[in-house]
Structure formats: C-alpha cells, structure tokens
Coordinates of C-alpha atoms (C1' of nucleotides) in Angstrom, one line a residue:
Chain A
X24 CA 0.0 0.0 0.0
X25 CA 1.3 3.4 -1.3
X26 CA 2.2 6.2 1.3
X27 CA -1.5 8.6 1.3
X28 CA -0.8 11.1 -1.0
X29 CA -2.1 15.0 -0.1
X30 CA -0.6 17.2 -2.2
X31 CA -3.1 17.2 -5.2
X32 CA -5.7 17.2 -2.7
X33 CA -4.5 20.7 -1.7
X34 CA -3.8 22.0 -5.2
X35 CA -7.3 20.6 -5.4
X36 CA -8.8 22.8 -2.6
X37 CA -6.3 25.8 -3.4
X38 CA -7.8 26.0 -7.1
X39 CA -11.4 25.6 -5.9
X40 CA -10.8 28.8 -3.6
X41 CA -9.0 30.2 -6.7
X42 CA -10.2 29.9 -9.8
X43 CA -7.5 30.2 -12.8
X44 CA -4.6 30.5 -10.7
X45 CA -1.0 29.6 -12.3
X46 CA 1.4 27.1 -11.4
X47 CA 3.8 29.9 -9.6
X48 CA 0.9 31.6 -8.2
X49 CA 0.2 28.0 -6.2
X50 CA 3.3 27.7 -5.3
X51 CA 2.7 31.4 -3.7
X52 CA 0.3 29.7 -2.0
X53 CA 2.5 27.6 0.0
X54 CA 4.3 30.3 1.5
X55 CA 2.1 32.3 2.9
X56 CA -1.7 30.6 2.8
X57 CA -0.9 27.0 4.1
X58 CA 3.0 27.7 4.8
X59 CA 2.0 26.4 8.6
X60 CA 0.3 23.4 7.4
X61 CA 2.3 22.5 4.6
X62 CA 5.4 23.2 2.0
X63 CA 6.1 22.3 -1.4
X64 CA 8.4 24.1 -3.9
X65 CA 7.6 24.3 -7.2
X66 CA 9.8 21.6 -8.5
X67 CA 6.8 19.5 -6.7
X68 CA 3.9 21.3 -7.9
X69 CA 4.5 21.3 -11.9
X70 CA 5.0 18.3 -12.4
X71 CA 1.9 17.6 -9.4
X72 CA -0.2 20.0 -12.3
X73 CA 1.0 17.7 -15.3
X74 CA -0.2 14.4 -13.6
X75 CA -3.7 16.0 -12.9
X76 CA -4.2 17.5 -16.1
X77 CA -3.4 13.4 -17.3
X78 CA -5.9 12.2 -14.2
X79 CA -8.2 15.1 -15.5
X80 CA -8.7 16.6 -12.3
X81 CA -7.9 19.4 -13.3
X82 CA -7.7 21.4 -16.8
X83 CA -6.0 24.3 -17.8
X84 CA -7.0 27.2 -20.4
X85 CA -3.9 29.1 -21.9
X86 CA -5.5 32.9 -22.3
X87 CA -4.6 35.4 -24.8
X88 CA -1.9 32.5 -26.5
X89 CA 0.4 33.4 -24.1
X90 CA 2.8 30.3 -23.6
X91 CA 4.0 31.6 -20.6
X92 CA 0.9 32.2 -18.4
X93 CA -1.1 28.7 -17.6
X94 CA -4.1 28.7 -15.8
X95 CA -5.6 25.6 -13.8
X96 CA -9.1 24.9 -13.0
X97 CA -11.0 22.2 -11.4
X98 CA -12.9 19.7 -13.4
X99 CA -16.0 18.3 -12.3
X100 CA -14.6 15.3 -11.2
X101 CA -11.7 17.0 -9.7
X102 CA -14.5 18.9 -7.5
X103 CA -15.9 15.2 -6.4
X104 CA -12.2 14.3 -6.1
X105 CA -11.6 17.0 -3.5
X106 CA -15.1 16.3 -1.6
X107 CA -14.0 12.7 -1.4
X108 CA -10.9 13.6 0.3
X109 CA -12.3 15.7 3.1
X110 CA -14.5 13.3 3.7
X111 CA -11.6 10.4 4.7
X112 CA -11.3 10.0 8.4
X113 CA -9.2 11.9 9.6
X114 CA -5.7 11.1 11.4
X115 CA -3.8 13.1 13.7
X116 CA 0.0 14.1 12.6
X117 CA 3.5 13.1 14.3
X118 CA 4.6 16.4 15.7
X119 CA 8.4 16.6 14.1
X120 CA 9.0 19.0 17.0
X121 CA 13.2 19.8 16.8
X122 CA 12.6 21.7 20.2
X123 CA 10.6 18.5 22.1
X124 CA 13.5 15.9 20.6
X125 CA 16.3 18.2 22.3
X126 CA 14.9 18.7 25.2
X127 CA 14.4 15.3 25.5
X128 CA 17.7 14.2 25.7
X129 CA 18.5 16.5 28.4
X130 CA 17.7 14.7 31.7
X131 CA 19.3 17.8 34.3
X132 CA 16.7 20.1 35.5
X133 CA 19.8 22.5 35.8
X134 CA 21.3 22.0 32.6
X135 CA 22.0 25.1 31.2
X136 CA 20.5 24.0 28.1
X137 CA 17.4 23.8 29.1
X138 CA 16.8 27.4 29.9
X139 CA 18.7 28.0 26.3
X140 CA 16.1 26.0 24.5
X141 CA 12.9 27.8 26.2
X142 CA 14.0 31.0 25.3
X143 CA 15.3 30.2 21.5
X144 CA 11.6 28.7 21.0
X145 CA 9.7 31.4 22.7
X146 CA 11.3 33.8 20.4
X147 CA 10.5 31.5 17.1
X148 CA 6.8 31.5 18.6
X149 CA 6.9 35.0 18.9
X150 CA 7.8 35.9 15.5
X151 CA 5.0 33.1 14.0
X152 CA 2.1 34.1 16.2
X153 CA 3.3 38.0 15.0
X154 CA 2.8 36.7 11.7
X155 CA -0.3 35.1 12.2
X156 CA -1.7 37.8 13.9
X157 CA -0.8 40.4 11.1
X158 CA -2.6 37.5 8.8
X159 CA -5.3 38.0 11.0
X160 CA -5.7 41.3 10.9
X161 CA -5.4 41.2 7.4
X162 CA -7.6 39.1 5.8
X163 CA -10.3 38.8 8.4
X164 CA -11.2 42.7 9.5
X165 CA -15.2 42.4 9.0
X166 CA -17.6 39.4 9.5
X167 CA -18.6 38.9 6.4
X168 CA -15.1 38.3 4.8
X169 CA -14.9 35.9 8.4
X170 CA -18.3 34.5 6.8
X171 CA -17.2 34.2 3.6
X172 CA -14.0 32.1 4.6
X173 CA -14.9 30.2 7.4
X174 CA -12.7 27.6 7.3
X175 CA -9.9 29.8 7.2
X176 CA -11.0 31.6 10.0
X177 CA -11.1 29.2 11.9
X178 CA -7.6 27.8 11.1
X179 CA -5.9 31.0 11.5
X180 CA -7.3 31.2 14.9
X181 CA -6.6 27.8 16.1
X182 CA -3.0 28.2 14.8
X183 CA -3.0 31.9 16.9
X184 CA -4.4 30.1 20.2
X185 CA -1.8 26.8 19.9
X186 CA 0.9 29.4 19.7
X187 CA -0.6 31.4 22.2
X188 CA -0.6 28.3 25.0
X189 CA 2.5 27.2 23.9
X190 CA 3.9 30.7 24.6
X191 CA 2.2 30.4 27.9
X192 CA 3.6 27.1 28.8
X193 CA 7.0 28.1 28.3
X194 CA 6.3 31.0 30.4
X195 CA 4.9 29.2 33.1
X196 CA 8.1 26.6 33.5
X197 CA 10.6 29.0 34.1
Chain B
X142 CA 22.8 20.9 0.3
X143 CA 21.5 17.9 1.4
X144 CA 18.4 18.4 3.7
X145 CA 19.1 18.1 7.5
X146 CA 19.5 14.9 8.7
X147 CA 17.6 14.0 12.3
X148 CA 17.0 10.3 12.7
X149 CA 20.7 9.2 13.6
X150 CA 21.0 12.3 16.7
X151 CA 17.7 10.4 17.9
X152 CA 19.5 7.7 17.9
X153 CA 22.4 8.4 19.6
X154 CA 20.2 10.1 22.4
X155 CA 18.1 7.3 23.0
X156 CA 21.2 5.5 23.0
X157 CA 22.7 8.1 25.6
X158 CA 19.7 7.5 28.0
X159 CA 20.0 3.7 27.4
X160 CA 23.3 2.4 26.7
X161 CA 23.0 -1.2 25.5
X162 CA 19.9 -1.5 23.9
X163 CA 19.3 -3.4 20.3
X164 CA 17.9 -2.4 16.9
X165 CA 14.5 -3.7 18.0
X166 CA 14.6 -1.9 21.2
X167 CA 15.2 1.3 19.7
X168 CA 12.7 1.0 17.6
X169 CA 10.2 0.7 20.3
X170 CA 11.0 3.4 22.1
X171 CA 9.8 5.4 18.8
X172 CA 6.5 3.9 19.3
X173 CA 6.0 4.8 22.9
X174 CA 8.5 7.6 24.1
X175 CA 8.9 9.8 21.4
X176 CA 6.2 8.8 19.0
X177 CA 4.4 12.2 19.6
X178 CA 7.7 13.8 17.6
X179 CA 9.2 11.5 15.9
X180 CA 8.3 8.1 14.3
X181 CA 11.0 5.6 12.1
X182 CA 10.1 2.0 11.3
X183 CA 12.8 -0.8 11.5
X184 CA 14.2 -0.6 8.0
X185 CA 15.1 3.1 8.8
X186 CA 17.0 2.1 12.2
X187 CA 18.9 -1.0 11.2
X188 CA 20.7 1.1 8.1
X189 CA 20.9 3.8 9.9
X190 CA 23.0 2.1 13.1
X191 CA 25.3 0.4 10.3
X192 CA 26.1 4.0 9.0
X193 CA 26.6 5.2 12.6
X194 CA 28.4 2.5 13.1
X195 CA 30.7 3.1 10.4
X196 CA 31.1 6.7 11.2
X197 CA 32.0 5.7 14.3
X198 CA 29.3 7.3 16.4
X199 CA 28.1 4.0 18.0
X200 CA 29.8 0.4 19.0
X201 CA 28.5 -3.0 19.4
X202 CA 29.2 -5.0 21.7
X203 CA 27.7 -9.0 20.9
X204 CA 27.8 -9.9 24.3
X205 CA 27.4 -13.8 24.9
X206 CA 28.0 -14.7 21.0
X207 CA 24.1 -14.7 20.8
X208 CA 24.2 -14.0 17.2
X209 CA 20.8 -11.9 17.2
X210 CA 21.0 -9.6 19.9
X211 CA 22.9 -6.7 19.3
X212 CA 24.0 -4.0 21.9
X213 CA 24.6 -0.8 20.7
X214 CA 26.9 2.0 22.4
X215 CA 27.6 5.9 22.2
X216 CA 31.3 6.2 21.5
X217 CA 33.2 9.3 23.0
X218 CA 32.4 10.5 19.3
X219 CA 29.0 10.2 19.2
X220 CA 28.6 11.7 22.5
X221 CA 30.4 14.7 21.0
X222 CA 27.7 14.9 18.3
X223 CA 25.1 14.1 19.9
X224 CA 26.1 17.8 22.5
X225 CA 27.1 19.6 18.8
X226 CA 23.4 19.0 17.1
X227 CA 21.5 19.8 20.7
X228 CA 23.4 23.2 20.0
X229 CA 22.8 24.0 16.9
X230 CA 19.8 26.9 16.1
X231 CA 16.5 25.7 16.4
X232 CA 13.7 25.4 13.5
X233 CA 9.7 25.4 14.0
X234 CA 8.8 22.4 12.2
X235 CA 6.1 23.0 9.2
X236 CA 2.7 21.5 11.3
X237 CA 1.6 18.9 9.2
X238 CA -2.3 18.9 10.2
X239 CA -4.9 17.0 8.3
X240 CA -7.3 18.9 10.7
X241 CA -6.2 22.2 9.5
X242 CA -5.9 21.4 5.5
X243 CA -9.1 19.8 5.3
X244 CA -11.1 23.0 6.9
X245 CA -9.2 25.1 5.2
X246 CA -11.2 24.7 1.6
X247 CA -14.2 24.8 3.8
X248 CA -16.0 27.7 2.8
X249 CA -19.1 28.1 4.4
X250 CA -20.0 28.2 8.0
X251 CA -22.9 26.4 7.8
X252 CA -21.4 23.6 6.2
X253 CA -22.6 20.4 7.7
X254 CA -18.8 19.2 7.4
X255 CA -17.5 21.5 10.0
X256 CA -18.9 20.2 12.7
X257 CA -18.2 16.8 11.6
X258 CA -14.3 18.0 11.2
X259 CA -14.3 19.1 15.0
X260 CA -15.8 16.1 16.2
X261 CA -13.5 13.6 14.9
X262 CA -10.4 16.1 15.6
X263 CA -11.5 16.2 19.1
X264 CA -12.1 12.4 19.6
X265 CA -8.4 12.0 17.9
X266 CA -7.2 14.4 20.7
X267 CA -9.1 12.9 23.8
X268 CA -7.5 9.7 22.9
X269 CA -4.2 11.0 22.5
X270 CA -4.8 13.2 25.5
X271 CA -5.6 10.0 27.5
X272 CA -2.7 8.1 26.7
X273 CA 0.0 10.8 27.8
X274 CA -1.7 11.3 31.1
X275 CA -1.1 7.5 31.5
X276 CA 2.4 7.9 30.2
X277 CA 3.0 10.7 33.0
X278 CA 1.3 8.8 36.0
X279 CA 3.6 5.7 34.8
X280 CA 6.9 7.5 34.0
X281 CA 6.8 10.9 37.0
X282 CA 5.2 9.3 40.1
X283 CA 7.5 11.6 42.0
X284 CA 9.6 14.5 42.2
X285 CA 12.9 11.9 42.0
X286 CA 11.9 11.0 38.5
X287 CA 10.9 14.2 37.3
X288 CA 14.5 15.6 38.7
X289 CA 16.2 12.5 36.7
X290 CA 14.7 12.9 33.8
X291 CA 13.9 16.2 33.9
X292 CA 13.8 16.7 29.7
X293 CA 11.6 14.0 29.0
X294 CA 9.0 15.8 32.1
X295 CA 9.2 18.9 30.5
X296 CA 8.2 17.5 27.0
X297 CA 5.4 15.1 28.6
X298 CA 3.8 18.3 30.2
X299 CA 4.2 20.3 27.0
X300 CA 1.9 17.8 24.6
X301 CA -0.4 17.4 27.2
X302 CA -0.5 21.3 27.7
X303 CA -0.5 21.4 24.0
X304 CA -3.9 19.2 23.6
X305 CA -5.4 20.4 26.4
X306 CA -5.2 23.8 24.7
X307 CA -6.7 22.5 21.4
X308 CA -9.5 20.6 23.0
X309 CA -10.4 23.6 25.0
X310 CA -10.0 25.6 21.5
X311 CA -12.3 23.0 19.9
X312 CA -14.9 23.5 22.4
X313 CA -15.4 27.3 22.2
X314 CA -15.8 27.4 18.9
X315 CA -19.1 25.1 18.5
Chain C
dC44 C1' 21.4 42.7 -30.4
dG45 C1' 22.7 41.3 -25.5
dG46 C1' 21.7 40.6 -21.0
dT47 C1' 18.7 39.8 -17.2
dC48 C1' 14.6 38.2 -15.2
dC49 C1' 11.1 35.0 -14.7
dA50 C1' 7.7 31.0 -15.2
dT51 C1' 8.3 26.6 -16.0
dG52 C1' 10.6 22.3 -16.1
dT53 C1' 14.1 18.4 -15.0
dA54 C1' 17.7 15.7 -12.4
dA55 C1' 19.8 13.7 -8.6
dA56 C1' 20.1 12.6 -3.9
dC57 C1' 18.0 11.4 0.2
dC58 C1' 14.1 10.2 3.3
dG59 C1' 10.3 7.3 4.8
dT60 C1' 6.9 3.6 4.2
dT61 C1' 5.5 -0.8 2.8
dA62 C1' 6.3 -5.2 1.8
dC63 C1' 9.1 -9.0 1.5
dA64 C1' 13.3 -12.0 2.9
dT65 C1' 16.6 -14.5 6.0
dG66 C1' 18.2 -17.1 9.6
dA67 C1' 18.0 -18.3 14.3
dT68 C1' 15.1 -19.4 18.4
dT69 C1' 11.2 -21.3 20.5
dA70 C1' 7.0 -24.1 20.9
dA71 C1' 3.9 -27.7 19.8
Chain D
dT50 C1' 10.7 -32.1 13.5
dT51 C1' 7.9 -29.0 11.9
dA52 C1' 5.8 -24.7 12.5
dA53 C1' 5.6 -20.3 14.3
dT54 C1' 7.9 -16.4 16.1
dC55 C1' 11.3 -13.0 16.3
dA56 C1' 15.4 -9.8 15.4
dT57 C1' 17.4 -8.3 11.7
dG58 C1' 17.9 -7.1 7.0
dT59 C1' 16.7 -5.7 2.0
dA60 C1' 14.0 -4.0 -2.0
dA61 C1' 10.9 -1.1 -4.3
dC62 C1' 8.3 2.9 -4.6
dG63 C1' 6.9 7.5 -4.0
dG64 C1' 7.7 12.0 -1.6
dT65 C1' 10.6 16.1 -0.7
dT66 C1' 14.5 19.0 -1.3
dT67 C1' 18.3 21.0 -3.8
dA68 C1' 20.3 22.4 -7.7
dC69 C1' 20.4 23.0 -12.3
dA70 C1' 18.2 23.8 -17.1
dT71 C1' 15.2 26.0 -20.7
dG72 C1' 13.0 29.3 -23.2
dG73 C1' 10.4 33.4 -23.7
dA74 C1' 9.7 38.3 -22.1
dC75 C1' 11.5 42.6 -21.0
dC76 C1' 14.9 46.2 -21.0
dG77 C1' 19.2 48.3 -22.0

DNA sequence: CGGTCCATGTAAACCGTTACATGATTAA
DNA sequence: TTAATCATGTAACGGTTTACATGGACCG
C-alpha cells in the first residue's frame, strides 16, 4: 500500500478557492496561505499539475496565446475528487517537534541547556504568532469576509491560540 | 545541500539514556517515548545504526555470542555529536495537520462538514490526551523522577499542555 | 542585439513507508 | 521435527529537497 498522497488534494482545494490560478501563483500559495500546514516548492507542484491534467482533475486554459501564463481549473470530477478527500477520516500528525527531541535528551533540571532551549523557541513562537496575527488582521477585518472564509478563520485562529498556549507554557516553566 | 539529517541524533540520544539497547529496542522506544515527535520504522533504524556505526558514532558489543541480539553503544564521538546537534539553532517544524488542511477549503459556516471535522479532531485528541496522562502517571510518580529525567517531564507536560489547549479551542468554537 | 529576469521544467540525492526476505530461536 | 515467532535485514516505490536547465519576455 502506497504512502497517502495530499498534495493534489491541496492543489485541489487551493484551485477551488482560486479559480485560474498559475502554477507559480500555487506555489505562492504555500508560502504564505498553508505555509504552517504544509510546504512544497515548485519543483513539486509542476509536475503535481502535469499528472492532474493526465488524471483530468484538473484542466488548464492558456489565455490570450500566451505560452508563458497557464491557468488551472477544477474539473467536475476533480470537484468530487476534492469532496472525497475531506471526507476520509481523519488522522492526527506526528509532531516533528526539533525543540521536544532536544529537550528530550537532556535529563538535568539544571542543565544550562534547558533554559537555552525555552527562550530560542519562545522567540520562534513569537515571530510566528506575530505573523499570524498580522494575517489576522489582514484578511479577516469584518464578518462577512470571516463569513465568507470560514474555514480559514477558523484555522488561523486555532493556529494563533496553539501558539498562544505554547507561549504560555513556556512562560509558566521557568 | 543535502536536507538536515535528524534520525541518527535520535538515535544516539536514546542511545545516551539507554546504553545497551538493540535495533529492535530502539525502535520501540519510537512507538511509545517519542512517537508524539518523531516516528521511524525498523528498516530506517537498522541502516541507519550500520552508518553510525561506520562513522564511528556508535559500537557493538555481541555480548554472549548470541548472534541476534545486538547491543549498541555511544562512542566518546558520538557523544560529541550528539552535544554539537543539541546546540545547533532551532527550527519550528512546518505542522503537518490533516485537521487544518481539510477546513481550510471549507467555505461556508454552515457547512454540515464543519462540525463533523471538530468532532472527529476532538475524539483523535481525547485519545491522545488519554494516553499521555497515562504515560506521565507511569513515568513521574515523584519528584525523584521528574529531577532525573527532567527533559523527558518537561516535554510530557508540554503535549499534554499542547492538547489540552486545542480541546479547550475545539470546544469554544461550536 | 545582448543581458537579465522569470515561469516553467528536470535531475539527482536522500528520506520514509510498505512489503518481503533471512536465519536463528522457541514451541507444539 | 515442523511450524511459528522474532530480530534483523533488504527491495521497491513514492515524496521532498536542492540544484540546475530551458526558453520566452522585458529592458538596455
């Protein structure tokens, strides 16, 4: 049994939010949309596009004869594709946590280490929830767009909140 | 550049808090002590220990000529290496969340899907909630343990922290 | 023209999973 | 003694990253 693929499912879900988009402006996507739920460089997604368009999940309409510009859209089927695929059970992730695995190893409470460790990862926490928040702020400054988006909302702020405790835990351990 | 290389550094420090043990008793310890961050299958460790072997990081040490178990050491090396990668500059890892992805693409708030989404992330949680509370009343009955193994608490404390948070999240949203 | 940028594409190396294989020990 | 089990090992496949390649567009 193969290793469950996701990354067409998300190319999937990207192009259904985005109608038309091209193969760089997924790979945009990646950075700053998903970038805290997933990566892939574009070496991954172009040839991800090319085995689509063969599955026909996806199609693509060159505008205007420009050779450079392509422009993906969902087929029906890729639509029923994507439904399909949110509706698999779901299955929590391994948590490839550098900080967690280093700490681990230390076993004294007075290590100097360990107080090393805490503050290096507050400050990486601090600069992603900063992020988040500016997302935040950004994207989601009425209700309707929160409406409109809901699953992203909600996302965002469960990203902002897991920060937010982990933050707090650190805090409350030294 | 090759991509960073973590397994072997697991290795050597579950080798560093358990000198002796075999290929098949490191494995487990992936499946119960450090399976929330890290997980590797057999075929990845026994390679892996020849190359560490070969590089010098690790020894075995046959004891009793029992041809199938295998002891495996830290070298003076290895423990060198094992100190140098603990050092080196901490990354947050990219959060690799089914949960997240999938409600991503949903759109609408009123989509029966949602609530389907939370209830299944939150059952996934409660279990694995469940299971490191029974990990911490095994491992830190008492302060002496916690003091001894004082890493290993601190990480223990942080998942639990960690799903606690997103259980409570989960909750006030609904 | 000539050079640079840019979207797209390709190649190579390594990681991780799944499935299968071996050879020795144990159990019926 | 045969069968099952177990520790170890190997093979094949796909995923991910890094680096390099192409070919058109834009600009001097």
């Amino acid at each position: 049994m193969p290793k469950k693929r996701v990354l067409p499912y998300i190319i999937l879900g990207i192009l259904k939010q985005n109608p038309g988009l091209s193969g760089k402006e997924i790979t945009e996507q990646f950075t700053c949309e998903i970038g805290e739920f997933w990566k892939a460089s574009h070496s991954q997604i172009y040839p991800e596009l090319k085995k689509m368009l063969a599955d026909k999940w996806i199609e693509k309409r060159s505008k205007e004869d420009n050779a450079k510009e392509i422009d993906y859209f969902l087929t029906l089927n890729g639509k029923s594709v994507l439904k399909e695929w949110i509706d698999q059970p779901l299955e929590l992730p391994v948590n490839r946590d550098p900080f967690s695995l280093k700490m681990f190893f230390i076993n004294d409470k007075d290590d100097p280490r360990v107080n090393e460790l805490i503050d290096e990862e507050k400050r990486l926490l601090k600069e992603q929830l900063a992020h988040l928040k500016m997302r935040e702020a950004l994207l989601f400054d009425d209700e309707k767009r929160i409406q409109q988006n809901y699953g992203h909302y909600l996302i965002l702020t469960r990203a902002i909140s897991r920060i937010e405790g982990q933050i707090a835990w650190l805090k409350s351990i030294k």
